[in-house]
PDB file of N, CA and C in Angstrom:
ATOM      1  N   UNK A1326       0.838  -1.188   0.000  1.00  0.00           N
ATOM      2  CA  UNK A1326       0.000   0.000   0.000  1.00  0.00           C
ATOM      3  C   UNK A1326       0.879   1.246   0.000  1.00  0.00           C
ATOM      4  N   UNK A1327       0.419   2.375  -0.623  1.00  0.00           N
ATOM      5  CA  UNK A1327       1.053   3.984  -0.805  1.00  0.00           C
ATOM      6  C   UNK A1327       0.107   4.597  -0.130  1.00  0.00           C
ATOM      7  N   UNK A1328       0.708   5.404   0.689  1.00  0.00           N
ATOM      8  CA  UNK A1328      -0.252   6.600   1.157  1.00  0.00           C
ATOM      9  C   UNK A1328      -0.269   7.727   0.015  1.00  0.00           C
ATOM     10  N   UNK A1329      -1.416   8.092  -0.263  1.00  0.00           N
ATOM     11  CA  UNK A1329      -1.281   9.226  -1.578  1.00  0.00           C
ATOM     12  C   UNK A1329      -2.189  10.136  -1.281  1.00  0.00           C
ATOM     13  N   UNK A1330      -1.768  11.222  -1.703  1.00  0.00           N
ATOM     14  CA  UNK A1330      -2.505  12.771  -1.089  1.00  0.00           C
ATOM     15  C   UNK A1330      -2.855  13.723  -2.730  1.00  0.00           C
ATOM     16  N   UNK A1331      -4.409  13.512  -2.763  1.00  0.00           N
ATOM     17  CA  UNK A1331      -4.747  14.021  -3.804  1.00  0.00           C
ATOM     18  C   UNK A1331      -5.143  15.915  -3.265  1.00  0.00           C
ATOM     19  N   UNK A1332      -4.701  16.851  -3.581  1.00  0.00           N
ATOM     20  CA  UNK A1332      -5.199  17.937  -3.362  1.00  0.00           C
ATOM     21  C   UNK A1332      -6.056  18.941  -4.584  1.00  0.00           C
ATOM     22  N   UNK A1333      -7.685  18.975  -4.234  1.00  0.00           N
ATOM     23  CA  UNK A1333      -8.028  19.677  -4.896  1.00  0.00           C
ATOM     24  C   UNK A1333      -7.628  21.175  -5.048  1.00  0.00           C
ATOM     25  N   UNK A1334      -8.523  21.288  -6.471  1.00  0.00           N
ATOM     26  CA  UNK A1334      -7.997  22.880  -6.938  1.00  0.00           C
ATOM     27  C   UNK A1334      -8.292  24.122  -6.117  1.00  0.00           C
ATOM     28  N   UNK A1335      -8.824  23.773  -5.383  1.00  0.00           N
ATOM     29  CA  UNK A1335      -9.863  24.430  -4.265  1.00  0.00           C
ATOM     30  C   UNK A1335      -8.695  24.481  -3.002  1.00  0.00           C
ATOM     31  N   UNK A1336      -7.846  23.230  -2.559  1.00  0.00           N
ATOM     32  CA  UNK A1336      -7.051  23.083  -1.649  1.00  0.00           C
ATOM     33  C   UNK A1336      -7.569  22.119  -0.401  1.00  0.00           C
ATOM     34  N   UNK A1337      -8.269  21.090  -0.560  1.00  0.00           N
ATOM     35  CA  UNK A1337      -9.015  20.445  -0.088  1.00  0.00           C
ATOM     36  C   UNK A1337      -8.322  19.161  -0.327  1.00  0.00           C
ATOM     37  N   UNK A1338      -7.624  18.850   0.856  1.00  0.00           N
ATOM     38  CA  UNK A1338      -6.567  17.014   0.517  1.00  0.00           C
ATOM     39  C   UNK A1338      -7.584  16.124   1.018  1.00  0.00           C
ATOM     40  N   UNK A1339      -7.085  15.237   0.002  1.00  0.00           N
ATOM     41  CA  UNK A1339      -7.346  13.255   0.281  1.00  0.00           C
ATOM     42  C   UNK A1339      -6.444  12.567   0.361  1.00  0.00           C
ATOM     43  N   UNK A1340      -6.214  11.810   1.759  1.00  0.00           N
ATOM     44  CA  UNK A1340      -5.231  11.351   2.160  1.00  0.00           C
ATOM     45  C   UNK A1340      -5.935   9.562   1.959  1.00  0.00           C
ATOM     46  N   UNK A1341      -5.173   9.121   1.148  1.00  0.00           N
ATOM     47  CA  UNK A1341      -6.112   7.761   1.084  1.00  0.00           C
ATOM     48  C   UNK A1341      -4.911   6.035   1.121  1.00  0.00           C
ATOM     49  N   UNK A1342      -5.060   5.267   1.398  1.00  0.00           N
ATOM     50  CA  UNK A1342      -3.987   3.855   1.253  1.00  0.00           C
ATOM     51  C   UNK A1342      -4.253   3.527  -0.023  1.00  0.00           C
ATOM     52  N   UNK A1343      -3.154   3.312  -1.278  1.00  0.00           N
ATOM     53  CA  UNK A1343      -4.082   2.419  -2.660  1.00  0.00           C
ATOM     54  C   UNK A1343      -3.089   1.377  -2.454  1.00  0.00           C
ATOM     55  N   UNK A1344      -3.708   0.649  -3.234  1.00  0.00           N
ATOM     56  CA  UNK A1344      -3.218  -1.079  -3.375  1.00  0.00           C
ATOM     57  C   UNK A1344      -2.093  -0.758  -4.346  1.00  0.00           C
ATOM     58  N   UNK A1345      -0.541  -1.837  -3.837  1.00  0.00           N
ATOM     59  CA  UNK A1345       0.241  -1.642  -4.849  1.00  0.00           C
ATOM     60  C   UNK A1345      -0.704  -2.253  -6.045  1.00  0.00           C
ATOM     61  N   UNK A1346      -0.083  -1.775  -7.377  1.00  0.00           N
ATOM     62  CA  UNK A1346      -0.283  -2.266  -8.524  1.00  0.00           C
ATOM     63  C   UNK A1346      -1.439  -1.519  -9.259  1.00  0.00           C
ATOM     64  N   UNK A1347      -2.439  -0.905  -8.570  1.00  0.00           N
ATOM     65  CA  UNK A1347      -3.138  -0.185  -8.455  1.00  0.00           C
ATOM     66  C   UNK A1347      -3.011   1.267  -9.754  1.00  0.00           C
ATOM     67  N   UNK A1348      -3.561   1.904 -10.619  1.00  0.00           N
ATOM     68  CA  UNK A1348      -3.242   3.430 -10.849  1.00  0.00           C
ATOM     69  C   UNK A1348      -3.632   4.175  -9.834  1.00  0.00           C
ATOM     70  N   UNK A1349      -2.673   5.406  -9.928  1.00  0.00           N
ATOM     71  CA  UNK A1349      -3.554   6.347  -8.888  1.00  0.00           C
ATOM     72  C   UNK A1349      -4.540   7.335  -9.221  1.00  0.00           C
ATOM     73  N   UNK A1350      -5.360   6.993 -10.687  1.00  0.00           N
ATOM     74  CA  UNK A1350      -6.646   7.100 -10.966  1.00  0.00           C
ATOM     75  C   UNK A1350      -7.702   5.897 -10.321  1.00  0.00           C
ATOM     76  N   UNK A1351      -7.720   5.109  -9.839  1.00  0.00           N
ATOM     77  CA  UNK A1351      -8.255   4.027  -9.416  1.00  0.00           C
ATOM     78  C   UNK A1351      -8.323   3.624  -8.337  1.00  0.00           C
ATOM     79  N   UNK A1352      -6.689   4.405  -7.522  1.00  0.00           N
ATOM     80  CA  UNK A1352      -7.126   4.586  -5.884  1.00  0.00           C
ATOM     81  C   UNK A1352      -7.876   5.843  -5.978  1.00  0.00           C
ATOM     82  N   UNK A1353      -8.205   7.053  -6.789  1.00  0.00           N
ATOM     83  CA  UNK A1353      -8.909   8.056  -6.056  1.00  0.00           C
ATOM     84  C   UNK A1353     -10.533   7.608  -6.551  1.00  0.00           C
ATOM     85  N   UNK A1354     -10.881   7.121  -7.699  1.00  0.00           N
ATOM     86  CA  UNK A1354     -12.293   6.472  -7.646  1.00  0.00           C
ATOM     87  C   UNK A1354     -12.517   5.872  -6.971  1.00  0.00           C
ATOM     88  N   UNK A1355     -11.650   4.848  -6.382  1.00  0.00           N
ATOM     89  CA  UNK A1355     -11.825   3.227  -5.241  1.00  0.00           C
ATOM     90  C   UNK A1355     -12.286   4.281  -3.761  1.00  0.00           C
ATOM     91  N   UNK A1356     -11.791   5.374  -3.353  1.00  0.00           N
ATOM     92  CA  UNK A1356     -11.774   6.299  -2.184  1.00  0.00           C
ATOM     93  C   UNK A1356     -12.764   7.549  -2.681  1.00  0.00           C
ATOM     94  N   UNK A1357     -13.582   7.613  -3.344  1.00  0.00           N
ATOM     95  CA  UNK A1357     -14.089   8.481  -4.081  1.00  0.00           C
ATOM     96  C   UNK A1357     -13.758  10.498  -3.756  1.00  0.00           C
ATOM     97  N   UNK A1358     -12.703  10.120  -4.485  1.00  0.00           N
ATOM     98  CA  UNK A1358     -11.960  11.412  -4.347  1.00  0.00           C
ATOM     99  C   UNK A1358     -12.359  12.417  -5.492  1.00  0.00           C
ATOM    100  N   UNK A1359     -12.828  13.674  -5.296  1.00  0.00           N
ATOM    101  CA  UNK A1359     -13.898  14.204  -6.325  1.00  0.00           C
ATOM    102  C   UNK A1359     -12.359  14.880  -7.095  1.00  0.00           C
ATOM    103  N   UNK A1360     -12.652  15.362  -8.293  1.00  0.00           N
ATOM    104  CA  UNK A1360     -11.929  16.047  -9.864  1.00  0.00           C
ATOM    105  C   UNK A1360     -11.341  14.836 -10.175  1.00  0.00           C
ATOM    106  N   UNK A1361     -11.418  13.906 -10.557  1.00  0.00           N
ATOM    107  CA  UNK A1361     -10.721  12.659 -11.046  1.00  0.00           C
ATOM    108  C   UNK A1361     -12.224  12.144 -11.775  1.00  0.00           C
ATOM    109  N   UNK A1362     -12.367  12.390 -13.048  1.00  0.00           N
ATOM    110  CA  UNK A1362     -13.325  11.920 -14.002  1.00  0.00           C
ATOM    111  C   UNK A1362     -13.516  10.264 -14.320  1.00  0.00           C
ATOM    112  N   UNK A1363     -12.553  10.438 -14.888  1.00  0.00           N
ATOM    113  CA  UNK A1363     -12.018   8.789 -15.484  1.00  0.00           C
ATOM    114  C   UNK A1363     -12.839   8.371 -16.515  1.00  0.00           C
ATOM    115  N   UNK A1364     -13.353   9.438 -17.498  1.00  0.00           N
ATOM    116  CA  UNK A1364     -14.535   9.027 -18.061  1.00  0.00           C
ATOM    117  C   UNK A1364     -13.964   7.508 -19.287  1.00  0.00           C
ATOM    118  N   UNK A1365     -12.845   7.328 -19.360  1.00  0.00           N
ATOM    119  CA  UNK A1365     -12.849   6.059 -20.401  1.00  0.00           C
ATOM    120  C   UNK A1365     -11.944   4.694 -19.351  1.00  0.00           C
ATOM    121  N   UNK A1366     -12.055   5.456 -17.852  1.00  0.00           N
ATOM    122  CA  UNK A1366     -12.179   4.156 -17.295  1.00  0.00           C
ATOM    123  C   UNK A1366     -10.949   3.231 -16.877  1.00  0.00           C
ATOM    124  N   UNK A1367      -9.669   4.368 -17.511  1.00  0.00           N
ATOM    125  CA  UNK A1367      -8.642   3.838 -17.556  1.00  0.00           C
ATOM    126  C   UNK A1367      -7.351   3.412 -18.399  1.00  0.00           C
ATOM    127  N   UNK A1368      -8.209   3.197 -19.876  1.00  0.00           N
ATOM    128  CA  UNK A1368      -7.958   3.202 -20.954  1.00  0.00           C
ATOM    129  C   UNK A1368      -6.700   4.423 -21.749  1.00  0.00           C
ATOM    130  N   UNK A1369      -6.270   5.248 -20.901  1.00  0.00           N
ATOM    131  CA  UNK A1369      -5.758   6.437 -21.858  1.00  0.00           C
ATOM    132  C   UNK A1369      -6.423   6.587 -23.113  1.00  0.00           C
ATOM    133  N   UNK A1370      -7.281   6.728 -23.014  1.00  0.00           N
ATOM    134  CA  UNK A1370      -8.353   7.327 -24.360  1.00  0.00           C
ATOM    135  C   UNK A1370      -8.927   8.671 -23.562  1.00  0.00           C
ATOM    136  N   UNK A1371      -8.515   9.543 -22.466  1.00  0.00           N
ATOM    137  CA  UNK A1371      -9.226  10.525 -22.429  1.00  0.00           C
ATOM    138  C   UNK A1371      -8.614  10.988 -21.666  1.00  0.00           C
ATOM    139  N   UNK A1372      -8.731  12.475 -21.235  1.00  0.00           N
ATOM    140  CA  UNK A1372      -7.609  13.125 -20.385  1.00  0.00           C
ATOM    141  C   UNK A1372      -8.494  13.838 -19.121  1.00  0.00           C
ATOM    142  N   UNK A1373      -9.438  12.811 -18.604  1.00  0.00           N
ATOM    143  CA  UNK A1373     -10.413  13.104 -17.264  1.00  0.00           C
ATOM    144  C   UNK A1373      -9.757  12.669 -15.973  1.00  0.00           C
ATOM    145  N   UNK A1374      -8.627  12.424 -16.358  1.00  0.00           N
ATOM    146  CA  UNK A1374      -7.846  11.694 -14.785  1.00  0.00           C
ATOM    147  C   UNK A1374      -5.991  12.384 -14.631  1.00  0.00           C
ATOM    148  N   UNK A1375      -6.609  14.283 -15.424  1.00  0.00           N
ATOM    149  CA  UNK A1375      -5.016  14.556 -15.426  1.00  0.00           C
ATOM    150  C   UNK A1375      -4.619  15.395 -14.024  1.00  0.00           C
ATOM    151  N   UNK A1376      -3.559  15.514 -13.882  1.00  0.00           N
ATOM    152  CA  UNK A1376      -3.248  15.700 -12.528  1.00  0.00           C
ATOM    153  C   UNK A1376      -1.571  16.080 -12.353  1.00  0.00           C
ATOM    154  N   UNK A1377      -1.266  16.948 -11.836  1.00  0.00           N
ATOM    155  CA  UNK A1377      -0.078  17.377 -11.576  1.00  0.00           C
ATOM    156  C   UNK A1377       0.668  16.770 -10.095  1.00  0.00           C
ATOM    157  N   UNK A1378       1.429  16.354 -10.981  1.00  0.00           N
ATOM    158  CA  UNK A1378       2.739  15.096  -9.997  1.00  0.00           C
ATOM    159  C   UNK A1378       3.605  16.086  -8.896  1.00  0.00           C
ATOM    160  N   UNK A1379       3.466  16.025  -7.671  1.00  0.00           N
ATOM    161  CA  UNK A1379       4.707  16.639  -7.280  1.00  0.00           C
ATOM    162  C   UNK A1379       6.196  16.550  -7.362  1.00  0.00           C
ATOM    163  N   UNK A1380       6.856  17.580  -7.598  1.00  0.00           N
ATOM    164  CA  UNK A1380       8.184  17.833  -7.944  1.00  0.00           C
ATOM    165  C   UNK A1380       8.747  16.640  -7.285  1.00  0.00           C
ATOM    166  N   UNK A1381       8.495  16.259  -5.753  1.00  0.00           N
ATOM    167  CA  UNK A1381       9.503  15.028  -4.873  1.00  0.00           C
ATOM    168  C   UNK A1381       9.171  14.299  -6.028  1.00  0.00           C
ATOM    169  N   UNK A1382       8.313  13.371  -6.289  1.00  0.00           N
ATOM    170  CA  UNK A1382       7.847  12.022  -7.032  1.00  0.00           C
ATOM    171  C   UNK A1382       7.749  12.087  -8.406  1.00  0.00           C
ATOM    172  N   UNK A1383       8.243  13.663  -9.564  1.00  0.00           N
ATOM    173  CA  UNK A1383       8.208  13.386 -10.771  1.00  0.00           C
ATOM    174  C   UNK A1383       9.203  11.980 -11.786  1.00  0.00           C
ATOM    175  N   UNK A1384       9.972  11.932 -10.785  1.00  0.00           N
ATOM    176  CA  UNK A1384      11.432  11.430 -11.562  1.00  0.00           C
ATOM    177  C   UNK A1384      10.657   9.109 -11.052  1.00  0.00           C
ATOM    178  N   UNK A1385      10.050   9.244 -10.219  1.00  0.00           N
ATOM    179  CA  UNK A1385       9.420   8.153  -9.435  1.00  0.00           C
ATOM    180  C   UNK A1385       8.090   7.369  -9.971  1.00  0.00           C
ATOM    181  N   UNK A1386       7.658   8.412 -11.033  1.00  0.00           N
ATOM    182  CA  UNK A1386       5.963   7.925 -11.936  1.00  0.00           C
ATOM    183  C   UNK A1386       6.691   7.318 -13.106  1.00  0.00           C
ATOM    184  N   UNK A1387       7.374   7.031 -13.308  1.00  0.00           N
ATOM    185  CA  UNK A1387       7.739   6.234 -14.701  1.00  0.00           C
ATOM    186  C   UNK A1387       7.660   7.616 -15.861  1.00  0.00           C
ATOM    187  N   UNK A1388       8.064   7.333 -17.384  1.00  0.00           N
ATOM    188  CA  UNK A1388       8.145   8.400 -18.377  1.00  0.00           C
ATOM    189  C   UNK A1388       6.506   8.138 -19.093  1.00  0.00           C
ATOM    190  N   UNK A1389       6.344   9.593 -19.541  1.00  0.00           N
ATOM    191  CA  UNK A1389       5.234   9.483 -20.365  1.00  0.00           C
ATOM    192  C   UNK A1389       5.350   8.554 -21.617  1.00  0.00           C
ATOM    193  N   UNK A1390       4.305   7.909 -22.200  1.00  0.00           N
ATOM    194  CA  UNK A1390       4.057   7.223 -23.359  1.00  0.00           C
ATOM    195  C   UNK A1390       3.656   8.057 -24.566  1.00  0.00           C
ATOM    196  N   UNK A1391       3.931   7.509 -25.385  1.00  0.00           N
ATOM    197  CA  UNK A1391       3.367   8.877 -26.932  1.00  0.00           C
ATOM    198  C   UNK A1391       2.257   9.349 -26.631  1.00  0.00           C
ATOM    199  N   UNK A1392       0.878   7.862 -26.534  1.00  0.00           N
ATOM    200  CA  UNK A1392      -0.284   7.844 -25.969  1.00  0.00           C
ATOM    201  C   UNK A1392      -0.329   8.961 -25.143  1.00  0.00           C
ATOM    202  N   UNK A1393       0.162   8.889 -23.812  1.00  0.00           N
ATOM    203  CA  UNK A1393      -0.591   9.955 -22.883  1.00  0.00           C
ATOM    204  C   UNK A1393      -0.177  11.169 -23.136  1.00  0.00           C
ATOM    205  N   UNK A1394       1.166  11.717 -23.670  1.00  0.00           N
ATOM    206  CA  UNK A1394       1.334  12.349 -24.371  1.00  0.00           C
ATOM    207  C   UNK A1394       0.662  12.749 -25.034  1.00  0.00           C
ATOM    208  N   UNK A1395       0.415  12.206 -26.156  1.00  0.00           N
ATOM    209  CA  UNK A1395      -0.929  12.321 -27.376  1.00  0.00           C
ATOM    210  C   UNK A1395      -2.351  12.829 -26.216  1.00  0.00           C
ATOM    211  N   UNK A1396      -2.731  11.877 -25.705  1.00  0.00           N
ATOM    212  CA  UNK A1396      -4.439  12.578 -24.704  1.00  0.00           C
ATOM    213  C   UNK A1396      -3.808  13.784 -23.764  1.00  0.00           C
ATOM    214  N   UNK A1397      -2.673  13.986 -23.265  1.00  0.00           N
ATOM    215  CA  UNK A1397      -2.573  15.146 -22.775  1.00  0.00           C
ATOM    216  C   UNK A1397      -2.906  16.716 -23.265  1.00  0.00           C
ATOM    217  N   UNK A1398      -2.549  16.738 -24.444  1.00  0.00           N
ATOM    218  CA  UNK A1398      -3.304  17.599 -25.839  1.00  0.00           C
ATOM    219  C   UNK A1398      -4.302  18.235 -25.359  1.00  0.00           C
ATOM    220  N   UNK A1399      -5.173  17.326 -25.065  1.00  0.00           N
ATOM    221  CA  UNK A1399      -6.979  16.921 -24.798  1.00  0.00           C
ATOM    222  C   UNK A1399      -7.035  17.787 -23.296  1.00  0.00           C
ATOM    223  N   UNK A1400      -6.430  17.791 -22.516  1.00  0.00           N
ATOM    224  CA  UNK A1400      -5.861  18.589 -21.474  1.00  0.00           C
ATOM    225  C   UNK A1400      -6.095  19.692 -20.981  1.00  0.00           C
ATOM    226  N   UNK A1401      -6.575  20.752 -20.101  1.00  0.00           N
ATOM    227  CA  UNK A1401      -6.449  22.311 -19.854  1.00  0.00           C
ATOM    228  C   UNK A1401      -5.353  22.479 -19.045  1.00  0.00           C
ATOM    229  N   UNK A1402      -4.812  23.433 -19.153  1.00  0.00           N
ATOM    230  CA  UNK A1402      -3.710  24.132 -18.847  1.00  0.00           C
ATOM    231  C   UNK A1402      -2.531  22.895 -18.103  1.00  0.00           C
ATOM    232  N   UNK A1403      -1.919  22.288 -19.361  1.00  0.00           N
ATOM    233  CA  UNK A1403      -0.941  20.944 -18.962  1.00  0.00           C
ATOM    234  C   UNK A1403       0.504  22.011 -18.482  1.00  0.00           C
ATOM    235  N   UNK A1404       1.118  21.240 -17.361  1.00  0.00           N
ATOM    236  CA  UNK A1404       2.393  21.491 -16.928  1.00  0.00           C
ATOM    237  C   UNK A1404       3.125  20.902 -17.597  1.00  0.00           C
ATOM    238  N   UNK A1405       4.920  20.810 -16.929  1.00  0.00           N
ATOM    239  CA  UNK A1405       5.422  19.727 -17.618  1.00  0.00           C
ATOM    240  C   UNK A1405       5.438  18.397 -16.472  1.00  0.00           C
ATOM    241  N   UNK A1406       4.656  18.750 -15.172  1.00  0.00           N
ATOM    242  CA  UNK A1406       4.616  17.628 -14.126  1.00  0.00           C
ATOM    243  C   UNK A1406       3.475  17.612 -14.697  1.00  0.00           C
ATOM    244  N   UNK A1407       2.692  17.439 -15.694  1.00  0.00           N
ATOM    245  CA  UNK A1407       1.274  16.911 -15.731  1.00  0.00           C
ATOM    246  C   UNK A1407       1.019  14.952 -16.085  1.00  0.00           C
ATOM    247  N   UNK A1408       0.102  14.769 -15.868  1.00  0.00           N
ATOM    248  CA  UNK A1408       0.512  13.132 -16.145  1.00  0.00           C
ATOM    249  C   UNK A1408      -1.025  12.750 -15.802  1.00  0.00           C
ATOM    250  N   UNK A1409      -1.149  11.950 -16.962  1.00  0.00           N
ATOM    251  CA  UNK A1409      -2.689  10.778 -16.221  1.00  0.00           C
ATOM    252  C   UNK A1409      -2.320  10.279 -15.323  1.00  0.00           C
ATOM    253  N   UNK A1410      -3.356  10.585 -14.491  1.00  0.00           N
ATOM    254  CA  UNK A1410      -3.089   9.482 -13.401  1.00  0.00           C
ATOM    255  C   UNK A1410      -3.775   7.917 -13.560  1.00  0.00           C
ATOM    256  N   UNK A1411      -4.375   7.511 -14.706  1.00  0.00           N
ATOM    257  CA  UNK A1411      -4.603   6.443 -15.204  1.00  0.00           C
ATOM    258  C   UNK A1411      -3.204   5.652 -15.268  1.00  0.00           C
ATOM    259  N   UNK A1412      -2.141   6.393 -15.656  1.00  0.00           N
ATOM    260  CA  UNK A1412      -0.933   6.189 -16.411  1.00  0.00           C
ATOM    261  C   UNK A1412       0.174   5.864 -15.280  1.00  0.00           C
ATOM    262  N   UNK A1413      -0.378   6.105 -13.842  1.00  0.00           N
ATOM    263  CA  UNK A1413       0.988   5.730 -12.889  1.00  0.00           C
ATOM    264  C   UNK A1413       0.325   4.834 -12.377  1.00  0.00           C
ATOM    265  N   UNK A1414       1.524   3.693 -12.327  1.00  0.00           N
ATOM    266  CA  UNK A1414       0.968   2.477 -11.290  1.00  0.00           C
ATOM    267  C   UNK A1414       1.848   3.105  -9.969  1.00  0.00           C
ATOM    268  N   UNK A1415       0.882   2.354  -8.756  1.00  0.00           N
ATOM    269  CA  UNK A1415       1.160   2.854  -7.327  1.00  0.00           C
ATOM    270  C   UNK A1415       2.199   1.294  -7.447  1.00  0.00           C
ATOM    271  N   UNK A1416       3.399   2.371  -6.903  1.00  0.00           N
ATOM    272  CA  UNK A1416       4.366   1.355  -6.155  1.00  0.00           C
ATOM    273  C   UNK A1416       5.084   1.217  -4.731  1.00  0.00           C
ATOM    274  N   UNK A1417       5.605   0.286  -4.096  1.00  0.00           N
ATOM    275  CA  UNK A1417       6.023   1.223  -2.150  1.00  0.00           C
ATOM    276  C   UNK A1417       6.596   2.228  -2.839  1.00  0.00           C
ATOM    277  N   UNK A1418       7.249   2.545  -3.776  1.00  0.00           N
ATOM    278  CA  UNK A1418       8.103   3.665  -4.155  1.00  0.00           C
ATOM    279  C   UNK A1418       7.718   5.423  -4.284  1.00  0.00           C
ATOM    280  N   UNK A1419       6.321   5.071  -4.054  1.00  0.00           N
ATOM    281  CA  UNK A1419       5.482   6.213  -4.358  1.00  0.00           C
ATOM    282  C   UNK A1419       4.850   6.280  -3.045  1.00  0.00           C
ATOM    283  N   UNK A1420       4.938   5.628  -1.898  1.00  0.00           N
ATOM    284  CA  UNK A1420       4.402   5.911  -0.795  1.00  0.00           C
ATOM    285  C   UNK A1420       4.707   7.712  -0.349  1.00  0.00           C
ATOM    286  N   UNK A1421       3.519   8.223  -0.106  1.00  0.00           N
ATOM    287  CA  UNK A1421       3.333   9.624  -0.073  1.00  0.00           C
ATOM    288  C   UNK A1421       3.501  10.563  -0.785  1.00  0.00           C
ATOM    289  N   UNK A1422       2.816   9.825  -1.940  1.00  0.00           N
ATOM    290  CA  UNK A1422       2.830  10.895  -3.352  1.00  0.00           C
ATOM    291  C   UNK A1422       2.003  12.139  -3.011  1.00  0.00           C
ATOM    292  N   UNK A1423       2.328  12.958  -3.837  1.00  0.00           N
ATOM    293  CA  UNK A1423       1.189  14.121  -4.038  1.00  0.00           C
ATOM    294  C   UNK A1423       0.872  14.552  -4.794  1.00  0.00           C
ATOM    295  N   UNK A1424      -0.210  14.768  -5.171  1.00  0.00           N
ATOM    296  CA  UNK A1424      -1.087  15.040  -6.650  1.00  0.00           C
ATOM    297  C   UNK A1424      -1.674  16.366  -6.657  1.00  0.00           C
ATOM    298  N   UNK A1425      -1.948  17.003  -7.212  1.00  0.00           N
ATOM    299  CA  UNK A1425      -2.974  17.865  -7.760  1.00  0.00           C
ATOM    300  C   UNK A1425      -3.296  18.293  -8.831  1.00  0.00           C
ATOM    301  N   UNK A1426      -4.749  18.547  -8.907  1.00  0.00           N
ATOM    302  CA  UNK A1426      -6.285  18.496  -9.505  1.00  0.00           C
ATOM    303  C   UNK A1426      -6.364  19.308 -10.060  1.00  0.00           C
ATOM    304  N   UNK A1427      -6.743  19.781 -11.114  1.00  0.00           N
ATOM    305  CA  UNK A1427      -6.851  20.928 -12.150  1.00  0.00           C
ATOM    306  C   UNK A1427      -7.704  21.501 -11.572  1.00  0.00           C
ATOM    307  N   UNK A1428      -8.271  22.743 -12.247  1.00  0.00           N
ATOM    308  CA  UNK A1428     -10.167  23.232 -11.902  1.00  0.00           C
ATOM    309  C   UNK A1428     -10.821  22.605 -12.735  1.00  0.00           C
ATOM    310  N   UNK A1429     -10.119  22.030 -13.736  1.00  0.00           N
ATOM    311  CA  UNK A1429     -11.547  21.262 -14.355  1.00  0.00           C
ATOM    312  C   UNK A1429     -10.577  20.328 -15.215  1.00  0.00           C
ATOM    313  N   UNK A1430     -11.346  19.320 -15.569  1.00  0.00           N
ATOM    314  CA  UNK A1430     -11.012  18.086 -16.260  1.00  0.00           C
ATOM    315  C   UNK A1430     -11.668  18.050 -18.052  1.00  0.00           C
ATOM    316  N   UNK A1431     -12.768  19.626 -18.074  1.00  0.00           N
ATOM    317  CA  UNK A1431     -13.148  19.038 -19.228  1.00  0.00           C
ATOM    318  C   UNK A1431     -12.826  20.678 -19.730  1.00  0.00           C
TER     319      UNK A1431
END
């Protein structure tokens, strides 16, 4: 398990346990953590689960794929810490990640 801290755009944290192996789009639906869409479910076919990586844990989410790359596009106002969170698997390595939530996903 990772402890992972989703903070809305608002400034409102979710401190939640996800299962290794897990995305950390899937621990914040599994914990129903609100701005995390997920409208295709997981798939990288859509950019409803984007989310800005903190600086500690950018180098720790693995590299982007063309794919998410490509749906990041799809995106409002992308960083260069931006990343699906469909797209990171939770590992102990990521225990006390931190995320944050756009103002909007669409």
């Amino acid at each position: 398990m990772a402890k992972i801290t989703y903070i809305e755009h608002n400034g409102a944290e979710h401190t939640v346990d996800v299962k290794t192996g897990l995305s950390v789009m899937e621990g914040a639906i599994k914990n129903n953590v609100p701005g995390i869409d997920a409208d295709c479910g997981g798939a990288c076919a859509c950019a409803t689960c984007h989310v800005y990586v903190d600086a500690a844990f950018e180098g720790k989410t693995g590299e982007k794929s063309a794919m998410e790359e490509s749906m990041l596009d799809f995106a409002e106002n992308v960083e260069p810490n931006s990343r699906l969170s469909c797209q990171i698997k939770v590992t102990d390595e990521l225990d006390g990640l931190i995320v944050r939530l756009p103002e909007s996903q669409h």
